[in-house]
Coordinates of C-alpha atoms in Angstrom, one line a residue:
M1 CA 19.0 15.3 -2.2
A2 CA 15.8 17.0 -3.1
G3 CA 13.0 15.0 -4.5
F4 CA 13.0 11.3 -5.4
L5 CA 14.4 10.7 -8.9
P6 CA 12.9 14.0 -10.1
K7 CA 15.2 14.5 -13.1
N8 CA 16.4 12.5 -16.1
C9 CA 20.0 12.5 -14.8
A10 CA 19.0 11.2 -11.4
A11 CA 17.2 8.2 -12.8
L12 CA 20.1 7.6 -15.3
D13 CA 22.7 7.9 -12.5
V14 CA 20.9 5.3 -10.4
W15 CA 20.5 3.0 -13.4
M16 CA 24.3 3.1 -14.1
L17 CA 25.1 1.6 -10.7
G18 CA 25.3 -2.1 -9.9
S19 CA 22.0 -3.7 -8.8
H20 CA 22.7 -3.7 -5.1
E21 CA 24.4 -0.2 -5.2
R22 CA 21.3 1.0 -7.1
D23 CA 19.0 -0.3 -4.4
A24 CA 21.2 1.3 -1.7
A25 CA 21.0 4.6 -3.5
V26 CA 17.2 4.4 -3.8
A27 CA 16.9 3.5 -0.1
R28 CA 19.0 6.5 0.9
Q29 CA 16.9 8.8 -1.3
A30 CA 13.8 7.4 0.3
L31 CA 15.1 8.1 3.7
E32 CA 16.1 11.6 2.8
E33 CA 12.6 12.6 1.6
S34 CA 10.9 15.3 3.7
V35 CA 8.4 12.6 4.4
V36 CA 10.1 9.2 4.4
N37 CA 9.1 7.2 1.3
F38 CA 8.2 3.9 3.1
K39 CA 6.7 2.5 -0.1
A40 CA 10.1 2.6 -1.8
L41 CA 11.8 1.0 1.2
I42 CA 9.3 -1.8 1.2
E43 CA 9.7 -2.5 -2.5
I44 CA 13.5 -2.8 -1.9
L45 CA 13.6 -4.8 1.3
V46 CA 10.6 -7.1 0.7
G47 CA 11.2 -7.7 -3.0
R48 CA 14.7 -9.0 -2.8
K49 CA 16.4 -12.2 -1.7
S50 CA 18.2 -12.2 1.6
S51 CA 21.5 -12.5 -0.1
H52 CA 20.8 -9.4 -2.2
I53 CA 19.6 -7.5 0.9
A54 CA 22.9 -8.3 2.6
L55 CA 24.7 -6.7 -0.4
I56 CA 22.4 -3.7 -0.3
K57 CA 23.3 -3.1 3.3
Q58 CA 27.0 -3.5 2.6
A59 CA 26.8 -1.1 -0.4
Y60 CA 24.8 1.4 1.8
Q61 CA 27.5 1.3 4.5
T62 CA 30.3 1.7 2.0
R63 CA 28.6 4.5 0.1
Y64 CA 27.1 6.5 3.0
K65 CA 29.2 5.4 6.0
R66 CA 26.0 4.5 7.8
H67 CA 24.0 1.4 8.7
L68 CA 20.7 0.9 6.7
D69 CA 19.0 -1.0 9.5
Q70 CA 19.9 1.7 12.1
D71 CA 18.7 4.5 9.8
I72 CA 15.4 2.7 9.4
A73 CA 15.0 2.0 13.1
N74 CA 15.7 5.7 13.8
I75 CA 12.9 7.1 11.7
E76 CA 10.7 9.4 13.6
P77 CA 7.8 9.3 14.2
P78 CA 7.7 5.4 14.2
H79 CA 5.7 3.9 11.4
P80 CA 4.3 0.3 10.8
Y81 CA 6.4 0.0 7.7
Q82 CA 9.6 0.0 9.7
K83 CA 9.1 -3.5 10.9
A84 CA 8.4 -5.0 7.5
H85 CA 11.8 -6.5 6.8
N86 CA 14.2 -8.7 8.4
A87 CA 17.1 -19.5 6.5
D88 CA 15.7 -22.2 6.8
V89 CA 12.0 -22.8 6.0
S90 CA 9.9 -24.8 8.5
Q91 CA 6.5 -26.2 7.9
H92 CA 5.8 -26.5 11.6
V93 CA 6.8 -22.8 12.2
A94 CA 4.6 -21.8 9.3
K95 CA 1.6 -23.5 10.7
C96 CA 2.2 -22.1 14.1
D97 CA 2.6 -18.6 12.7
A98 CA -0.5 -18.9 10.6
K99 CA -2.5 -19.9 13.7
R100 CA -1.1 -17.0 15.6
L101 CA -1.9 -14.6 12.8
Y102 CA -5.5 -15.9 12.7
E103 CA -6.0 -15.7 16.4
T104 CA -4.7 -12.1 16.6
G105 CA -6.6 -11.1 13.5
E106 CA -9.9 -12.4 12.2
G107 CA -10.1 -14.9 15.0
S108 CA -10.4 -12.2 17.6
P109 CA -13.0 -9.5 18.0
G110 CA -10.6 -6.5 17.8
A111 CA -8.1 -5.2 15.4
A112 CA -4.9 -7.1 14.6
E113 CA -2.6 -7.2 17.5
K114 CA 0.5 -5.3 16.4
A115 CA 3.1 -6.9 18.8
V116 CA 2.4 -10.5 17.6
V117 CA 2.2 -9.6 13.9
L118 CA 5.4 -7.5 14.0
E119 CA 7.2 -10.2 15.9
I120 CA 6.4 -12.7 13.1
F121 CA 7.0 -10.4 10.2
S122 CA 10.3 -9.1 11.5
K123 CA 11.8 -12.4 12.5
R124 CA 10.9 -14.6 9.5
S125 CA 12.6 -14.8 6.1
I126 CA 10.7 -14.1 2.9
P127 CA 10.5 -17.8 2.0
Q128 CA 9.2 -18.6 5.5
M129 CA 6.6 -15.9 5.3
K130 CA 5.4 -17.3 1.9
L131 CA 5.0 -20.7 3.4
T132 CA 3.1 -19.2 6.4
F133 CA 0.7 -17.4 4.0
S134 CA 0.2 -20.7 2.1
C135 CA -0.6 -22.5 5.3
Y136 CA -3.0 -19.8 6.3
K137 CA -4.9 -20.2 3.1
H138 CA -4.9 -24.0 3.4
I139 CA -6.1 -24.0 7.0
Y140 CA -8.7 -21.1 6.9
G141 CA -9.8 -21.2 3.2
H142 CA -8.7 -17.8 2.1
D143 CA -5.7 -15.4 1.8
Y144 CA -4.4 -13.7 4.9
T145 CA -5.0 -10.3 3.2
K146 CA -8.7 -11.0 3.3
S147 CA -8.6 -10.8 7.1
L148 CA -7.2 -7.3 6.8
K149 CA -10.1 -5.9 4.8
R150 CA -12.7 -5.9 7.6
G151 CA -14.3 -2.5 8.1
N152 CA -12.1 0.6 8.1
S153 CA -8.5 -0.3 7.7
T154 CA -5.9 1.2 10.1
D155 CA -2.6 2.5 8.9
F156 CA -1.0 -0.6 10.4
E157 CA -3.3 -2.9 8.4
D158 CA -2.7 -1.0 5.2
A159 CA 1.0 -1.4 5.8
L160 CA 0.6 -5.1 6.3
K161 CA -1.5 -5.5 3.1
M162 CA 1.2 -3.8 1.1
V163 CA 4.0 -6.0 2.5
V164 CA 2.0 -9.2 2.1
K165 CA 1.2 -8.4 -1.6
C166 CA 4.8 -7.6 -2.3
I167 CA 5.9 -10.9 -0.7
L168 CA 3.4 -13.1 -2.4
N169 CA 3.4 -11.8 -5.9
P170 CA 6.0 -9.1 -6.7
P171 CA 5.2 -8.8 -10.5
N172 CA 1.5 -8.3 -9.8
Y173 CA 2.2 -5.7 -7.1
Y174 CA 4.5 -3.8 -9.4
A175 CA 2.1 -3.9 -12.3
K176 CA -0.5 -2.3 -10.1
T177 CA 1.9 0.2 -8.8
L178 CA 2.9 1.2 -12.3
Y179 CA -0.7 1.5 -13.5
A180 CA -1.6 3.7 -10.5
S181 CA 1.5 5.8 -11.0
I182 CA 0.9 6.2 -14.8
K183 CA -2.9 6.4 -15.0
G184 CA -3.8 8.2 -11.7
T185 CA -5.1 11.7 -11.4
R186 CA -1.4 12.8 -11.5
V187 CA 1.4 10.9 -13.2
D188 CA 4.0 10.0 -10.5
K189 CA 7.1 10.0 -12.7
A190 CA 9.3 9.3 -9.6
A191 CA 7.4 6.1 -8.8
V192 CA 7.4 4.9 -12.4
A193 CA 11.2 5.5 -12.7
R194 CA 11.9 3.8 -9.3
V195 CA 10.0 0.6 -10.3
L196 CA 11.4 0.4 -13.8
V197 CA 15.0 1.0 -12.7
S198 CA 14.8 -1.5 -9.8
R199 CA 12.9 -4.3 -11.7
A200 CA 14.2 -4.0 -15.3
E201 CA 16.7 -6.8 -14.7
V202 CA 14.6 -8.8 -12.3
D203 CA 11.1 -9.6 -13.6
M204 CA 10.1 -6.9 -16.0
D205 CA 8.9 -9.4 -18.6
E206 CA 6.4 -10.8 -16.1
I207 CA 5.3 -7.3 -15.0
Q208 CA 4.6 -6.4 -18.7
R209 CA 2.6 -9.6 -19.1
I210 CA 0.5 -9.0 -16.0
F211 CA 0.1 -5.3 -16.9
K212 CA -1.3 -6.2 -20.3
K213 CA -3.6 -8.9 -18.9
K214 CA -5.0 -6.7 -16.2
Y215 CA -5.3 -3.4 -18.0
G216 CA -5.6 -4.4 -21.7
M217 CA -2.7 -2.4 -22.9
E218 CA 1.1 -2.7 -23.3
L219 CA 3.1 -1.0 -20.5
R220 CA 5.2 0.9 -23.1
D221 CA 1.9 2.3 -24.6
A222 CA 0.7 3.4 -21.2
I223 CA 3.9 5.3 -20.6
C224 CA 3.8 6.9 -24.1
E225 CA 0.2 8.0 -23.5
S226 CA 0.8 9.7 -20.2
I227 CA 4.4 11.0 -20.3
P228 CA 5.4 13.8 -22.8
S229 CA 7.7 12.7 -25.6
G230 CA 11.4 13.2 -25.0
D231 CA 14.6 11.5 -23.8
Y232 CA 13.1 10.8 -20.4
R233 CA 10.1 9.0 -21.8
D234 CA 12.4 7.1 -24.2
F235 CA 14.5 6.0 -21.3
L236 CA 11.5 4.7 -19.3
V237 CA 10.2 2.9 -22.4
A238 CA 13.6 1.3 -22.9
L239 CA 13.6 0.1 -19.3
A240 CA 10.0 -1.2 -19.6
T241 CA 10.9 -3.3 -22.7
K242 CA 14.4 -4.2 -21.7
A243 CA 13.7 -7.8 -20.7
S244 CA 11.6 -8.7 -23.8
T245 CA 14.1 -7.2 -26.2
A246 CA 17.3 -8.6 -24.6

């Protein structure tokens, strides 16, 4: 499959699927890119509940006769994003993990120790990670992401920042992604379509609210200003306003 949602029909075909089948299709397209689209994979695997991820994996196996986890694990060359996804939530575990993240991060003189960080991120559920980040802020007085902004960030730390932001506040993350994709030096139609298709039935109303608050304009207006008129733009605008007009 060449490109990532490059044509009107591709975005529409994905939209016509059920939500977990839709995410499975997007994941497969991301893996088939000439350069694996890790950003798309993170948005799917971090921004969904564990029950939905289980359905995505099932749909992926049914549709492509392959295992999603194995396909991600087999990506070459290895990349930090690969360990970003995996339940009970434990306050004790959260405090211990927060302490370990601190000691291997800003509490140490060197860069974040990958092995420790990857162990925590790959073994904990999303609710557990949210509690860990909350404990981190309570204990050390600031967000964990602040510890990743010291000096020149490595690819590993950039990957961590993206994962953490997506876990903590998905609507804010997606609002920023949409703005960067729409108002950047080059409009990234594929990224815009991917986000709108995947979030239209999830939290698009909240994404619209945050987008307007942060950037002083409606999401639909930003789309209309940057993407030429036509059926494709109308389709994207419909997705962007779906929640508020339902």
